[in-house]
Coordinates of C-alpha atoms and ligand atoms in Angstrom, one line a residue:
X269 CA -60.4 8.1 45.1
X270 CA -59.9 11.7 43.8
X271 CA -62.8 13.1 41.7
X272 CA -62.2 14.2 38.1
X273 CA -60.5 18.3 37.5
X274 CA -63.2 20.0 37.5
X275 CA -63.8 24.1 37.2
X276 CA -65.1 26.0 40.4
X277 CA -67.7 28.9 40.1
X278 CA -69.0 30.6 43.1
X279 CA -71.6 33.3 41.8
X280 CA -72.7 35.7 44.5
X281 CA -76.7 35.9 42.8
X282 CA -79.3 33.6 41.8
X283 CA -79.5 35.5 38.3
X284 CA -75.0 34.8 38.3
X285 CA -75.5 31.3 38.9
X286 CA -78.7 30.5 36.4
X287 CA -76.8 32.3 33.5
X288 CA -73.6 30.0 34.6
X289 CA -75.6 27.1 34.4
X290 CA -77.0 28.3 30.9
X291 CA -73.7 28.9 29.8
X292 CA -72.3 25.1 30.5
X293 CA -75.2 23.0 30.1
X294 CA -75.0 19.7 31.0
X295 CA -71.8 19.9 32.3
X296 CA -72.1 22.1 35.1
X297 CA -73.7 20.7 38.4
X298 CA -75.1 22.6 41.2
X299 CA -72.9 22.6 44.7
X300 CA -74.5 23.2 47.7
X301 CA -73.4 21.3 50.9
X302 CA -71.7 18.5 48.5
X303 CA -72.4 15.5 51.0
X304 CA -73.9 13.8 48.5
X305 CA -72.4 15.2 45.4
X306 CA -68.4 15.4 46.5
X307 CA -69.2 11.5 47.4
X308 CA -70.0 10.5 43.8
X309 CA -67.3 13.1 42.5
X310 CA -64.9 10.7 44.0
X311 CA -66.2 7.7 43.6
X312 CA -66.7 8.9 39.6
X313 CA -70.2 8.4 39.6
X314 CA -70.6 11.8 38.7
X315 CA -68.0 13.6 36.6
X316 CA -68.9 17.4 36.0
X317 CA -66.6 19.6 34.3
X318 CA -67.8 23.0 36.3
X319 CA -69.3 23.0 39.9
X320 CA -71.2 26.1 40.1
X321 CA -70.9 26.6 44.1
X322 CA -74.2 28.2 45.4
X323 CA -73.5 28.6 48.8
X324 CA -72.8 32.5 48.6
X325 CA -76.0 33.8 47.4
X326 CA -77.7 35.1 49.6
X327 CA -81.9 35.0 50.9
X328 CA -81.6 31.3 50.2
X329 CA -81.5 30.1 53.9
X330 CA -84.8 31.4 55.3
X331 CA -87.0 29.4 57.5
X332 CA -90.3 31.9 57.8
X333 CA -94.5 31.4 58.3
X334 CA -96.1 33.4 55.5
X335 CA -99.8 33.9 54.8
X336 CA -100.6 30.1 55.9
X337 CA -97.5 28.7 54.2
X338 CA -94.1 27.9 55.8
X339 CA -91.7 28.2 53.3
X340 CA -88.1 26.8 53.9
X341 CA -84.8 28.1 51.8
X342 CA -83.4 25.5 49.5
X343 CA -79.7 26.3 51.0
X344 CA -81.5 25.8 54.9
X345 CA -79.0 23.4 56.2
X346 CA -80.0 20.1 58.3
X347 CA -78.5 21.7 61.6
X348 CA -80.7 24.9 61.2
X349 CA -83.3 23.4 60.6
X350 CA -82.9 21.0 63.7
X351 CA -82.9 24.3 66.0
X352 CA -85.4 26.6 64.1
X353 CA -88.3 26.7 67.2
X354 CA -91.1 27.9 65.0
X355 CA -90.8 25.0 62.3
X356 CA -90.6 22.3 64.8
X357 CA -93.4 24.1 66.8
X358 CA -95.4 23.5 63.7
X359 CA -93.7 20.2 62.6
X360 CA -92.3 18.6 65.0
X361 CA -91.4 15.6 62.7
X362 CA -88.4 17.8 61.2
X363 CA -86.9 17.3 64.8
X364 CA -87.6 13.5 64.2
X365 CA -86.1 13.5 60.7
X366 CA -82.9 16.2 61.2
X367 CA -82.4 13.8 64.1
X368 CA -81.8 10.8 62.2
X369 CA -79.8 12.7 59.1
X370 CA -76.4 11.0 59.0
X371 CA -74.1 12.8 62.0
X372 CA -73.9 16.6 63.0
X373 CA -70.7 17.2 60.3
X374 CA -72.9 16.4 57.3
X375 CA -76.1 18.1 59.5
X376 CA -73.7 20.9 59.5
X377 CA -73.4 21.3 55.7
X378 CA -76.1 19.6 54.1
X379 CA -78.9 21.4 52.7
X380 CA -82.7 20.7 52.7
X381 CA -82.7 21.7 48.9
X382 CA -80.0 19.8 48.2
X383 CA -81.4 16.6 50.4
X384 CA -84.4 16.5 47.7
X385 CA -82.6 17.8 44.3
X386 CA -80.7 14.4 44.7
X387 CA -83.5 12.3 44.3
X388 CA -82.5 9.4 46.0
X389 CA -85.3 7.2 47.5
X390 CA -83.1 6.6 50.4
X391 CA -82.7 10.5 51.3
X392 CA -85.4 10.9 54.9
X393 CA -86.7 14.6 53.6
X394 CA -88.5 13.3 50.5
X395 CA -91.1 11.1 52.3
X396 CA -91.4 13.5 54.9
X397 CA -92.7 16.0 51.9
X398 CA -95.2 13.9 50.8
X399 CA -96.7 13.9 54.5
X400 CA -96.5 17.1 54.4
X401 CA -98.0 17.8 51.1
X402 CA -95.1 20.4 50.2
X403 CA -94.8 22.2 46.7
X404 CA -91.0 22.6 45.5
X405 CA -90.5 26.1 44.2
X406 CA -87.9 26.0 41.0
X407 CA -86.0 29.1 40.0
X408 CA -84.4 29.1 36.3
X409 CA -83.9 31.2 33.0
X410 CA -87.5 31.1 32.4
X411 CA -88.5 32.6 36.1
X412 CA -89.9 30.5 39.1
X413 CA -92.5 27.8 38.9
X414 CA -94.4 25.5 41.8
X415 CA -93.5 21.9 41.5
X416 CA -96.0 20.1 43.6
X417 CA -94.2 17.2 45.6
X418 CA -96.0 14.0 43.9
X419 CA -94.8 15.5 40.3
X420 CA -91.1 15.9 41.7
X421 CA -89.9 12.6 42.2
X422 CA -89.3 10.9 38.8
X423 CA -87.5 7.9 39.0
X424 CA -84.1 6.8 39.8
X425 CA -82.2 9.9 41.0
X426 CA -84.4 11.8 39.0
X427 CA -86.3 14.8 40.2
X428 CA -88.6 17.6 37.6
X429 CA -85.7 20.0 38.0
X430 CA -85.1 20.9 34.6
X431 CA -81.3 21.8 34.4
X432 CA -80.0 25.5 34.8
X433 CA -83.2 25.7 37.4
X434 CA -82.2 26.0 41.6
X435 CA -84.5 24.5 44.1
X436 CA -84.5 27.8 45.5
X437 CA -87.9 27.4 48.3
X438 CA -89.8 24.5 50.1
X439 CA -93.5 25.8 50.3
X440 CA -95.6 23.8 53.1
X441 CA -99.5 24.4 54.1
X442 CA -99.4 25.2 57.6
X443 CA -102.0 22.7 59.3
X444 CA -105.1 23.4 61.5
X445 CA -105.1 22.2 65.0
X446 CA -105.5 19.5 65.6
X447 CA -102.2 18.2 63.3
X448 CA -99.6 15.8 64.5
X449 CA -96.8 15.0 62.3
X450 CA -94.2 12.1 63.0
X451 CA -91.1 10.3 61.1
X452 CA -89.2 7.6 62.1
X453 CA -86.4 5.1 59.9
X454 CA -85.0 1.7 61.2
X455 CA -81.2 1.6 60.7
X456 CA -78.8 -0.8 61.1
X457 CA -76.2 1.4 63.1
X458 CA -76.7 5.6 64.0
X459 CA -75.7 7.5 60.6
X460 CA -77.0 4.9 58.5
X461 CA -79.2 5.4 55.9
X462 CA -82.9 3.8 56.4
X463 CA -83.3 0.6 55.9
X464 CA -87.3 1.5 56.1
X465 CA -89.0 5.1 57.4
X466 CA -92.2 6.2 57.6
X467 CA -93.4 9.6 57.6
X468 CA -97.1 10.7 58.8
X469 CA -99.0 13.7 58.8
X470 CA -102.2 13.2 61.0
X471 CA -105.3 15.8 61.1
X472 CA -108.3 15.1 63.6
X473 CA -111.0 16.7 63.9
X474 CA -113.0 18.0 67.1
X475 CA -115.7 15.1 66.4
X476 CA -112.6 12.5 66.2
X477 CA -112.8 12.1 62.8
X478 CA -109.2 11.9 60.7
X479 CA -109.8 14.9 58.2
X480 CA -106.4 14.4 56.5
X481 CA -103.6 12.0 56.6
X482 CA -100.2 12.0 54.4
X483 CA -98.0 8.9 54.4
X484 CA -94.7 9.1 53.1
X485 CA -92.2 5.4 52.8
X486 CA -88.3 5.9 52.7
X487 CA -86.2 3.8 50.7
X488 CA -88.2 0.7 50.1
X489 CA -89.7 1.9 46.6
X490 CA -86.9 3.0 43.7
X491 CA -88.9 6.4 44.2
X492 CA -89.9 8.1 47.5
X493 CA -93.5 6.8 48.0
X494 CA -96.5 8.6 49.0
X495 CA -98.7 5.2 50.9
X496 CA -102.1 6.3 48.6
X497 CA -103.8 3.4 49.8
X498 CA -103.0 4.2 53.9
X499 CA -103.9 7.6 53.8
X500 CA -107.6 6.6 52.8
X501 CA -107.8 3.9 55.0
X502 CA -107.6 6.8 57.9
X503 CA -109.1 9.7 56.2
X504 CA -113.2 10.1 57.0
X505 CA -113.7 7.8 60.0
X506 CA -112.1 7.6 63.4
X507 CA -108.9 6.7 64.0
X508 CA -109.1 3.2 65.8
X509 CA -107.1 0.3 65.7
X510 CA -108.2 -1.9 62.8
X511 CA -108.2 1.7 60.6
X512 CA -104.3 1.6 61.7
X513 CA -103.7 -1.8 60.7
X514 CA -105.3 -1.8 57.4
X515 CA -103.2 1.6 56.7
X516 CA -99.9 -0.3 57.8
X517 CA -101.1 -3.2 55.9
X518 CA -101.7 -1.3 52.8
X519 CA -98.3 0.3 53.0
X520 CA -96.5 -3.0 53.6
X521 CA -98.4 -4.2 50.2
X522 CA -98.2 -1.0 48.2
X523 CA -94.0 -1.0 48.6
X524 CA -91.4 -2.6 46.3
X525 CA -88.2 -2.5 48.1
X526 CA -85.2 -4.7 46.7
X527 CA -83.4 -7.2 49.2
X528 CA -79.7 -5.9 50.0
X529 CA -77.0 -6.0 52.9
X530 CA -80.0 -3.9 54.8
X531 CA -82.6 -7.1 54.9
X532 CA -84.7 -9.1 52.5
X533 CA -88.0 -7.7 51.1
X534 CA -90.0 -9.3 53.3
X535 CA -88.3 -7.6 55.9
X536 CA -88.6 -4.4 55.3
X537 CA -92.2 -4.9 54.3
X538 CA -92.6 -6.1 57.8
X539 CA -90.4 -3.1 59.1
X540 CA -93.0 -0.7 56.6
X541 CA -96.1 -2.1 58.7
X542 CA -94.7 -1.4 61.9
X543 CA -93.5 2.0 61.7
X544 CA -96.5 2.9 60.3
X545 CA -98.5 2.0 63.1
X546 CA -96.4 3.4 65.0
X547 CA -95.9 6.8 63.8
X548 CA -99.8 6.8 63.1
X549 CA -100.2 6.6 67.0
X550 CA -97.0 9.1 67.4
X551 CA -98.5 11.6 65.2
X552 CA -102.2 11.2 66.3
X553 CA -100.8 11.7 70.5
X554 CA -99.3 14.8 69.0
X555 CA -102.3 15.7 67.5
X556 CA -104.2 15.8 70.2
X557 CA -101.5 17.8 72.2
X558 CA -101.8 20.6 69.7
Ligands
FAD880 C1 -71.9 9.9 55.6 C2 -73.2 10.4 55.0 C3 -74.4 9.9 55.6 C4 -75.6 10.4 55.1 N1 -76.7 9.9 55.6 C5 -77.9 10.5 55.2 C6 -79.1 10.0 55.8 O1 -79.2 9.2 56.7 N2 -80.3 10.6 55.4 C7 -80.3 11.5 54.4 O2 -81.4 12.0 54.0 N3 -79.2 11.9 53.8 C8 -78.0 11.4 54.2 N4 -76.8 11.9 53.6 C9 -76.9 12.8 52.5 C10 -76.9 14.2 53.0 O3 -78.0 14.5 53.7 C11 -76.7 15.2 51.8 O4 -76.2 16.4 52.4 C12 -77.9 15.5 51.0 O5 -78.4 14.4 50.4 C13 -77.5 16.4 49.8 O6 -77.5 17.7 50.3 P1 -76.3 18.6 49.9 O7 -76.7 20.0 50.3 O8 -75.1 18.1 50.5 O9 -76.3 18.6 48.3 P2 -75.1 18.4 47.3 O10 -74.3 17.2 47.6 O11 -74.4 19.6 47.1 O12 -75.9 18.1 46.0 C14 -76.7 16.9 45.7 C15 -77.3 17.0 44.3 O13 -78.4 17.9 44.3 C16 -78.1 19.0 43.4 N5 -78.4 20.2 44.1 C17 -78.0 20.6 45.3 N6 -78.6 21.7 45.7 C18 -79.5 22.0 44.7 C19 -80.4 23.1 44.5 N7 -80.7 24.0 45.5 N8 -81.2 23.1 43.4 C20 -81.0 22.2 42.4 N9 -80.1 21.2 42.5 C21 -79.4 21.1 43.7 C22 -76.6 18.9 43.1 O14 -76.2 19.4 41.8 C23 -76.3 17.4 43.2 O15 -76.7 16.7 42.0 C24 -75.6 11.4 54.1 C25 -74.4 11.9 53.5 C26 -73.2 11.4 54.0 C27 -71.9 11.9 53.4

């Protein structure tokens, strides 16, 4: 299928762009890489009159460490972000995730920003977020405001992105030592999207206790889910092995995923428990490597 005419605009400032979008309202959309949007254009799912391109402003593409924060450019695409040494040095589940991102033609285009704007449970960045306890900086008519990542995710493709604002930053805390950070999905074939993935953020302390813990569930909830329950079953004691099964088994409990050509619900509960042990132990060996 062909998408719907449509009007290109390809602003070369953030201040161009939000006064384009003001200017059209509801029927422009935001492009950035398109390997989500483009898709729906043809398909018909999504039928917007103007694009407004933002691929040619520039200082939207920065991966830098700033006063304990490593904030990430909403136009950052998947491949950068696969080879940026400092932010895997620091995170080493964004090698894990980029990694598992569809093949290296959409890693080539699509954007981190882009990745979360589209709100789609089954996206792998928005469950890695929650781990990671990032804030989503917005950028609109009004000026820039935080979004922190549990008030982003709305509902059914539906993020707090009010429209005419750009996801223009990705702010995350930069962890003590001590930190280990792991993601892994189950798909049915290389490129797929997850059928279940688990993110995990992992702090221990020198005493062995588990100061922090973020849990993050791809695709088996109609929102990306932050596993509330898991992270307390870690946080406070040592990490041992019944402390990892009652945080898998919590997750497994605390997800609604539908049945589909992927597997039935109590499969991919199943599949939750699993990876959740599993990148609790992945993220906990890198945690004491760091
Ligand atoms: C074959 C294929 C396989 C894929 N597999 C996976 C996968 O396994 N895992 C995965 O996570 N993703 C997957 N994707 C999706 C891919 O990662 C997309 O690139 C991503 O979801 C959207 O990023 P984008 O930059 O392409 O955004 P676009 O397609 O340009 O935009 C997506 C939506 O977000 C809005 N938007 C974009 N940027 C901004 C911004 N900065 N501020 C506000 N709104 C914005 C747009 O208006 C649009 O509504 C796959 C895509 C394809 C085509």
């Amino acid at each position: 299928m062909i998408p719907q005419s449509f009007q290109y605009e390809s602003p070369g400032t953030l201040a161009e762009a939000i006064q384009l979008l003001h200017q059209y309202g509801d029927e422009a959309k935001i492009l950035s890489g398109g390997h989500s949007l483009i898709p729906m254009m043809k398909l018909r799912f999504a039928t917007p009159e103007v694009l407004v391109d933002i691929n040619n402003i520039p200082g939207l593409t920065h991966i830098v460490e700033e006063n304990g924060k490593m904030k990430i450019g909403g136009l950052a695409r998947e491949a950068e972000i696969e080879h940026a040494d400092l932010l895997i040095k620091r995170f080493p589940i964004f090698k894990d995730v980029t990694k598992l991102i569809a093949d290296p033609q959409v890693r080539n285009r699509g954007t981190i920003g882009g990745n979360l704007a589209h709100g789609d449970a089954a996206n792998d960045h928005p469950a890695v977020m929650l781990a990671l306890n990032a804030t989503v900086i917005a950028t609109g008519a009004e000026g820039t405001r935080e979004i922190p990542i549990d008030e982003f995710f709305f509902g059914f493709y539906t993020t707090a992105l009010q429209h005419g604002e750009i996801l223009t930053e990705i702010q995350i805390p930069v962890p003590p030592s001590g930190t280990g950070s792991a993601y892994h999905k189950l798909e049915r074939k290389v490129g797929d999207y997850a059928t279940a993935g688990v993110a995990v953020q992992i702090t221990i302390g020198d005493d062995g206790i588990v100061k922090a813990a973020g849990i993050g569930l791809t695709n088996v909830n109609p929102t990306p889910l932050r596993a509330v329950r898991s992270e307390q079953a870690l946080i406070g004691k040592p990490l041992t092995e019944h402390s990892i099964a009652e945080a898998a088994q919590y997750a497994s409990e605390d997800c609604n995923p539908s049945a589909d050509l992927r597997g039935s619900e109590e499969y991919k509960r199943a599949m939750v428990a699993v990876l959740v042990k599993r990148m609790i132990h992945e993220a906990a060996n890198r945690a004491s490597n760091n």
